[in-house]
Coordinates of C-alpha atoms in Angstrom, one line a residue:
M20 CA -61.1 18.7 171.8
L21 CA -61.1 15.3 170.0
K22 CA -64.6 13.9 170.0
S23 CA -64.1 10.9 167.7
I24 CA -61.2 9.4 165.7
R25 CA -61.7 10.2 162.0
S26 CA -58.2 10.1 160.6
S27 CA -54.7 8.7 161.1
S28 CA -53.7 12.0 162.7
D29 CA -56.7 11.8 165.1
L30 CA -55.6 8.3 166.0
Q31 CA -52.0 9.5 166.6
I32 CA -53.3 12.2 169.0
Y33 CA -55.5 9.7 170.8
L34 CA -52.6 7.2 171.3
T35 CA -50.3 9.9 172.4
Q36 CA -52.8 11.0 175.0
K37 CA -52.9 7.4 176.2
G38 CA -49.1 7.2 176.4
L39 CA -48.9 4.8 173.5
S40 CA -46.9 4.9 170.3
W41 CA -47.9 4.0 166.8
S42 CA -45.1 1.3 166.5
E43 CA -45.9 0.0 170.0
C44 CA -49.4 -0.7 168.8
Q45 CA -48.2 -2.3 165.6
L46 CA -50.4 -0.2 163.5
P47 CA -49.9 -0.1 159.7
D48 CA -48.1 2.9 158.2
S49 CA -51.4 4.5 157.4
T50 CA -55.0 3.8 158.4
A51 CA -56.3 5.5 155.2
V52 CA -56.7 2.1 153.6
G53 CA -59.5 1.7 151.0
Y54 CA -62.3 4.3 150.4
F55 CA -64.4 3.8 153.6
P56 CA -63.3 6.5 156.0
L57 CA -62.2 5.9 159.6
R58 CA -64.7 6.7 162.4
I59 CA -64.3 5.5 166.0
P60 CA -66.1 7.1 169.1
L61 CA -63.6 7.8 171.9
Y62 CA -65.8 5.6 174.2
Y63 CA -65.3 2.7 171.9
A64 CA -61.6 3.4 171.4
D65 CA -61.2 3.1 175.2
L66 CA -62.5 -0.5 175.0
I67 CA -59.8 -1.6 172.6
N68 CA -56.5 -3.2 173.8
W69 CA -54.3 -1.2 171.4
K70 CA -51.2 -3.3 172.1
D71 CA -52.9 -6.4 170.7
P72 CA -53.1 -6.3 166.9
A73 CA -55.6 -9.2 167.1
D74 CA -58.0 -7.4 169.5
P75 CA -61.5 -8.1 168.1
L76 CA -62.8 -4.6 168.6
R77 CA -59.8 -3.1 166.9
R78 CA -60.2 -5.6 164.1
M79 CA -63.7 -4.3 163.5
V80 CA -62.9 -0.6 163.2
I81 CA -59.3 -0.2 162.0
P82 CA -58.8 -0.4 158.2
D83 CA -56.8 -3.4 157.0
V84 CA -54.8 -3.6 153.8
A85 CA -57.0 -6.6 152.9
E86 CA -59.8 -4.2 152.2
Q87 CA -58.0 -3.4 149.0
H88 CA -58.2 -7.0 147.8
V89 CA -61.7 -6.8 146.3
Q90 CA -63.0 -10.2 145.2
P91 CA -65.0 -10.8 142.0
Y92 CA -68.0 -12.1 144.0
E93 CA -68.2 -9.0 146.3
L94 CA -71.1 -6.6 145.7
V95 CA -71.7 -2.9 146.1
D96 CA -75.3 -3.6 147.1
P97 CA -74.9 -7.0 148.7
I98 CA -78.5 -7.5 149.9
G99 CA -80.3 -5.9 147.0
D100 CA -81.7 -2.7 148.6
K101 CA -81.9 -1.0 145.3
A102 CA -83.9 -3.8 143.7
R103 CA -86.5 -3.4 146.5
E104 CA -86.6 0.4 146.8
A105 CA -90.3 1.5 146.4
V106 CA -89.5 5.2 146.5
P107 CA -86.2 6.9 147.5
G108 CA -85.4 6.0 151.1
L109 CA -88.0 3.3 151.4
I110 CA -87.3 -0.5 150.9
H111 CA -90.3 -2.8 150.6
R112 CA -88.8 -6.3 150.7
Y113 CA -91.4 -8.2 152.8
P114 CA -95.2 -7.8 152.5
D115 CA -96.0 -6.5 156.0
R116 CA -93.0 -4.2 156.7
C117 CA -90.9 -1.5 155.2
L118 CA -87.4 -0.3 155.8
L119 CA -86.8 3.5 156.1
L120 CA -83.3 4.7 155.4
L121 CA -83.5 8.3 156.6
T122 CA -79.8 8.9 157.5
T123 CA -76.4 8.0 156.2
Y124 CA -74.6 8.9 159.5
C125 CA -73.1 6.3 161.8
A126 CA -71.2 6.9 165.0
V127 CA -68.7 4.1 164.0
H128 CA -67.6 2.8 160.6
C129 CA -67.4 -0.9 161.0
R130 CA -65.0 -2.3 158.4
F131 CA -67.6 -5.0 157.3
C132 CA -70.5 -2.5 156.9
F133 CA -73.0 -3.8 154.2
R134 CA -74.1 -0.2 153.4
R135 CA -70.6 1.3 153.3
E136 CA -71.4 2.7 149.8
V137 CA -74.0 5.1 151.3
V138 CA -72.8 5.7 154.8
G139 CA -71.5 9.2 155.3
K140 CA -72.6 10.3 151.9
V141 CA -75.5 12.6 150.8
R142 CA -78.6 10.6 149.9
A143 CA -81.9 12.1 148.6
V144 CA -85.0 11.0 150.5
D145 CA -88.4 12.1 149.3
F146 CA -90.4 12.0 152.6
E147 CA -93.7 13.1 151.1
S148 CA -93.5 10.2 148.6
I149 CA -92.7 7.8 151.4
V150 CA -95.7 8.8 153.5
Q151 CA -98.0 8.6 150.4
Y152 CA -96.7 5.1 149.5
L153 CA -97.3 3.9 153.1
K154 CA -100.9 5.3 153.0
E155 CA -101.5 3.4 149.8
H156 CA -100.1 0.1 151.3
Q157 CA -102.3 -0.9 154.2
E158 CA -100.6 -4.3 154.3
V159 CA -97.6 -2.6 155.9
K160 CA -97.9 -3.1 159.7
E161 CA -94.3 -2.3 160.7
I162 CA -91.7 0.3 159.9
I163 CA -88.0 -0.4 160.4
L164 CA -85.8 2.6 160.9
S165 CA -82.2 2.1 159.8
G166 CA -79.6 3.9 157.7
G167 CA -77.0 4.9 158.9
D168 CA -78.1 4.9 162.5
P169 CA -81.5 6.2 163.5
F170 CA -80.2 6.8 167.1
S171 CA -78.2 9.6 165.6
F172 CA -81.4 11.5 164.7
P173 CA -81.6 15.0 166.3
V174 CA -84.5 15.3 168.7
G175 CA -86.2 17.7 166.4
F176 CA -86.1 15.2 163.5
L177 CA -87.4 12.5 165.7
K178 CA -90.4 14.7 166.6
S179 CA -91.0 15.5 162.9
L180 CA -90.8 11.8 162.1
S181 CA -93.4 11.0 164.7
E182 CA -95.7 13.7 163.4
Y183 CA -95.5 12.2 159.9
L184 CA -95.8 8.6 160.8
T185 CA -98.0 8.4 163.9
P186 CA -101.3 9.1 161.9
L187 CA -100.7 6.0 159.9
D188 CA -102.9 3.8 162.0
H189 CA -102.3 0.6 160.1
I190 CA -98.6 0.8 161.1
R191 CA -98.5 -0.3 164.8
T192 CA -94.9 -1.3 165.3
W193 CA -91.8 0.9 164.8
R194 CA -88.4 -0.9 164.9
F195 CA -85.1 0.9 165.3
H196 CA -81.8 -0.8 164.2
T197 CA -78.9 0.8 166.0
R198 CA -75.2 0.3 166.8
I199 CA -74.9 3.4 169.0
P200 CA -75.8 1.9 172.4
A201 CA -72.8 -0.5 171.9
V202 CA -70.3 2.0 170.6
D203 CA -71.3 5.3 172.2
P204 CA -74.1 4.9 174.8
S205 CA -73.6 8.3 176.5
S206 CA -74.6 10.0 173.2
V207 CA -78.2 8.9 173.8
K208 CA -79.4 11.8 175.9
G209 CA -82.4 12.1 178.2
E210 CA -84.3 14.4 176.0
W211 CA -84.0 11.9 173.1
L212 CA -85.3 9.1 175.3
T213 CA -88.2 11.3 176.5
E214 CA -89.2 11.9 172.9
L215 CA -88.9 8.1 172.2
A216 CA -91.2 7.5 175.1
V217 CA -93.8 9.9 173.6
M218 CA -93.7 7.9 170.4
G219 CA -94.2 4.7 172.4
V220 CA -97.5 5.9 173.8
S221 CA -99.3 5.1 170.5
K222 CA -96.9 2.6 168.8
R223 CA -95.0 -0.5 169.9
L224 CA -91.3 0.3 169.9
I225 CA -88.7 -2.4 169.1
I226 CA -85.0 -1.6 169.4
V227 CA -82.6 -4.0 167.7
L228 CA -79.1 -3.5 168.9
H229 CA -76.1 -4.4 166.8
V230 CA -73.6 -6.0 169.2
D231 CA -70.7 -8.3 168.0
H232 CA -68.5 -9.0 171.0
P233 CA -68.9 -9.5 174.8
T234 CA -66.5 -6.6 175.4
E235 CA -69.2 -4.3 174.0
V236 CA -71.6 -5.3 176.8
T237 CA -70.4 -2.7 179.4
L238 CA -71.9 -1.0 182.4
E239 CA -72.7 2.0 180.3
F240 CA -74.4 -0.2 177.7
T241 CA -76.4 -2.0 180.4
D242 CA -77.5 1.3 182.0
L243 CA -78.9 2.5 178.7
I244 CA -80.7 -0.8 178.3
K245 CA -82.4 -0.2 181.6
Q246 CA -83.5 3.2 180.5
L247 CA -84.9 1.8 177.2
H248 CA -86.8 -0.8 179.2
S249 CA -88.2 1.8 181.5
I250 CA -89.9 3.6 178.6
G251 CA -91.5 0.3 177.4
C252 CA -89.1 -0.7 174.5
V253 CA -88.7 -4.3 173.5
L254 CA -85.0 -5.0 173.1
L255 CA -83.4 -7.5 170.7
S256 CA -79.9 -7.9 169.3
Q257 CA -78.2 -8.8 166.0
T258 CA -74.7 -10.0 165.6
V259 CA -72.5 -10.5 162.5
L260 CA -70.4 -13.7 162.4
L261 CA -66.9 -12.5 161.8
K262 CA -63.6 -14.3 161.3
G263 CA -61.1 -13.2 164.0
V264 CA -63.8 -11.5 166.1
N265 CA -66.4 -13.9 167.3
D266 CA -66.1 -17.1 165.2
S267 CA -66.2 -19.5 168.1
A268 CA -69.0 -21.0 170.3
E269 CA -67.1 -19.7 173.4
V270 CA -67.2 -16.1 172.3
L271 CA -70.7 -16.1 171.0
G272 CA -72.0 -18.0 174.0
K273 CA -70.5 -15.4 176.3
L274 CA -72.0 -12.6 174.2
F275 CA -75.5 -14.1 174.1
R276 CA -75.5 -14.9 177.8
S277 CA -74.3 -11.3 178.6
L278 CA -77.1 -9.9 176.4
I279 CA -79.8 -11.9 178.1
E280 CA -78.5 -10.9 181.5
A281 CA -78.6 -7.2 180.4
G282 CA -82.2 -7.6 179.3
V283 CA -81.7 -8.1 175.5
K284 CA -83.0 -11.1 173.6
P285 CA -80.5 -12.3 170.9
Y286 CA -82.5 -12.1 167.6
Y287 CA -80.2 -12.6 164.6
L288 CA -76.8 -14.0 164.0
H289 CA -75.9 -12.9 160.5
H290 CA -73.7 -14.8 158.1
L291 CA -71.5 -12.1 156.6
D292 CA -72.9 -10.4 153.5
Q293 CA -70.9 -10.3 150.3
V294 CA -69.6 -6.8 151.0
V295 CA -66.8 -5.2 149.0
G296 CA -63.4 -5.6 150.7
T297 CA -64.5 -8.0 153.5
D298 CA -63.2 -11.4 152.3
H299 CA -60.8 -11.5 155.3
F300 CA -63.8 -11.5 157.7
R301 CA -65.5 -14.4 156.0
I302 CA -66.0 -18.0 157.3
S303 CA -67.7 -20.8 155.4
I304 CA -71.3 -21.8 155.8
D305 CA -70.1 -25.2 157.0
A306 CA -67.9 -23.6 159.7
G307 CA -70.8 -21.3 160.7
K308 CA -73.2 -24.3 161.0
R309 CA -70.7 -26.1 163.2
I310 CA -70.3 -23.1 165.5
Y311 CA -74.1 -22.6 165.7
T312 CA -74.8 -26.3 166.3
S313 CA -72.3 -26.4 169.2
L314 CA -74.3 -23.5 170.9
R315 CA -77.4 -25.6 170.9
G316 CA -77.8 -27.2 174.4
N317 CA -74.6 -25.6 175.7
I318 CA -76.4 -22.3 176.3
S319 CA -80.0 -21.8 177.1
G320 CA -82.4 -21.8 174.2
I321 CA -83.5 -18.2 175.1
C322 CA -79.9 -17.1 174.5
N323 CA -79.8 -18.5 170.9
P324 CA -80.6 -16.2 168.0
E325 CA -81.7 -17.3 164.5
Y326 CA -78.7 -17.9 162.3
V327 CA -79.6 -16.2 159.0
L328 CA -78.1 -15.2 155.6
D329 CA -79.4 -12.2 153.6
L330 CA -79.5 -13.5 150.0
P331 CA -77.9 -11.3 147.3
G332 CA -80.4 -9.6 144.9
G333 CA -83.0 -8.6 147.5
F334 CA -84.6 -12.0 148.1
G335 CA -84.5 -11.6 151.9
K336 CA -83.2 -13.6 154.8
V337 CA -83.1 -17.4 155.0
P338 CA -82.2 -19.6 158.0
V339 CA -78.7 -20.9 157.4
M340 CA -79.5 -24.2 159.1
W341 CA -82.2 -24.8 156.4
M342 CA -79.7 -24.4 153.6
K343 CA -78.9 -27.7 151.9
K344 CA -75.5 -28.4 150.2
I345 CA -76.1 -29.7 146.7
R346 CA -72.6 -29.5 145.4
D347 CA -69.2 -28.4 146.6
R348 CA -69.8 -24.9 148.1
V349 CA -73.2 -24.6 146.5
Y350 CA -76.4 -24.6 148.6
S351 CA -80.0 -24.7 147.8
T352 CA -82.5 -22.6 149.8
T353 CA -86.1 -21.4 149.6
T354 CA -87.1 -17.8 150.1
F355 CA -89.9 -16.5 152.2
D356 CA -92.1 -16.3 149.0
G357 CA -91.4 -19.9 147.9
Q358 CA -88.6 -19.3 145.3
T359 CA -85.9 -22.0 145.3
L360 CA -82.4 -20.4 144.8
E361 CA -78.8 -21.5 144.8
Y362 CA -76.2 -19.7 146.9
V363 CA -72.4 -20.1 146.3
D364 CA -70.4 -20.0 149.5
Q365 CA -67.3 -17.9 148.7
A366 CA -65.3 -18.9 151.7
S367 CA -63.1 -21.9 151.6
E368 CA -63.6 -24.7 154.2
A369 CA -60.4 -23.6 155.8
N370 CA -62.1 -20.3 156.6

């Protein structure tokens, strides 16, 4: 039985089961475009209007021939993870928190994924070295679990993780970054939530949900949010600003209101990273600023996230609204540790 769509043939089977044809859906001759493989949970596929080539959810998960048009500015490691890797699997970019990359599995392969070079591939993680490093760095107060998607951890792995990390008393907050509640909420089972609740007895649990479009805020999503609230989790969201998906104040306003109503505080709106093969998703900094400015006052302040850009090279996030244009398409910005850098906006004003 088909559990997820992972190839053109899987997609053909799915469409046939739905009484749809390839040509009727105006799909390209092949979805094997580029080198980032296809993966779509059936739950998420059911949210897509397959007869509409411009459907925003479809645009996020179906390969586009534009992915082959790699631009000179695009980067294999767009936010500089490698430059900040303390030991394999552990990124130490900011003084008081570390990022743990313990899995390369994701339930969905978003076509704009900034870690597409590692997702789905074998990656060595030296867990003993990670724990030793954290013991030696008492300034670290928070662990961020990402990947891949940490909500894909088997329950046994979650238990082992807890056994390793719980004794680190100086680390009081555990943060999970996940897309699964938006793309396959039923895969988060009761036993998994039970183990998460056990972890929450001694640590503060923060769940940051990756949600990009109001269509993703479904009853199933909202039901899972209620369960996460019931075990004491703090729930935030992050959204990537994407051309042809959510690049309007109307769509973003609806999304952020829906999240607040569901019990999720919008946390970050990300300007698109300089990911290989994603130029067709990019809008300009100026356009992003106009969209974000139009949200202010038109939706409640509690609905508005921080609009940020993750600087190439591993220098961390900066608020986009603080960036100052100093020349055509060139902006000056200051990092969290006081460095003044220039950022070149690779999107044209028309984008």
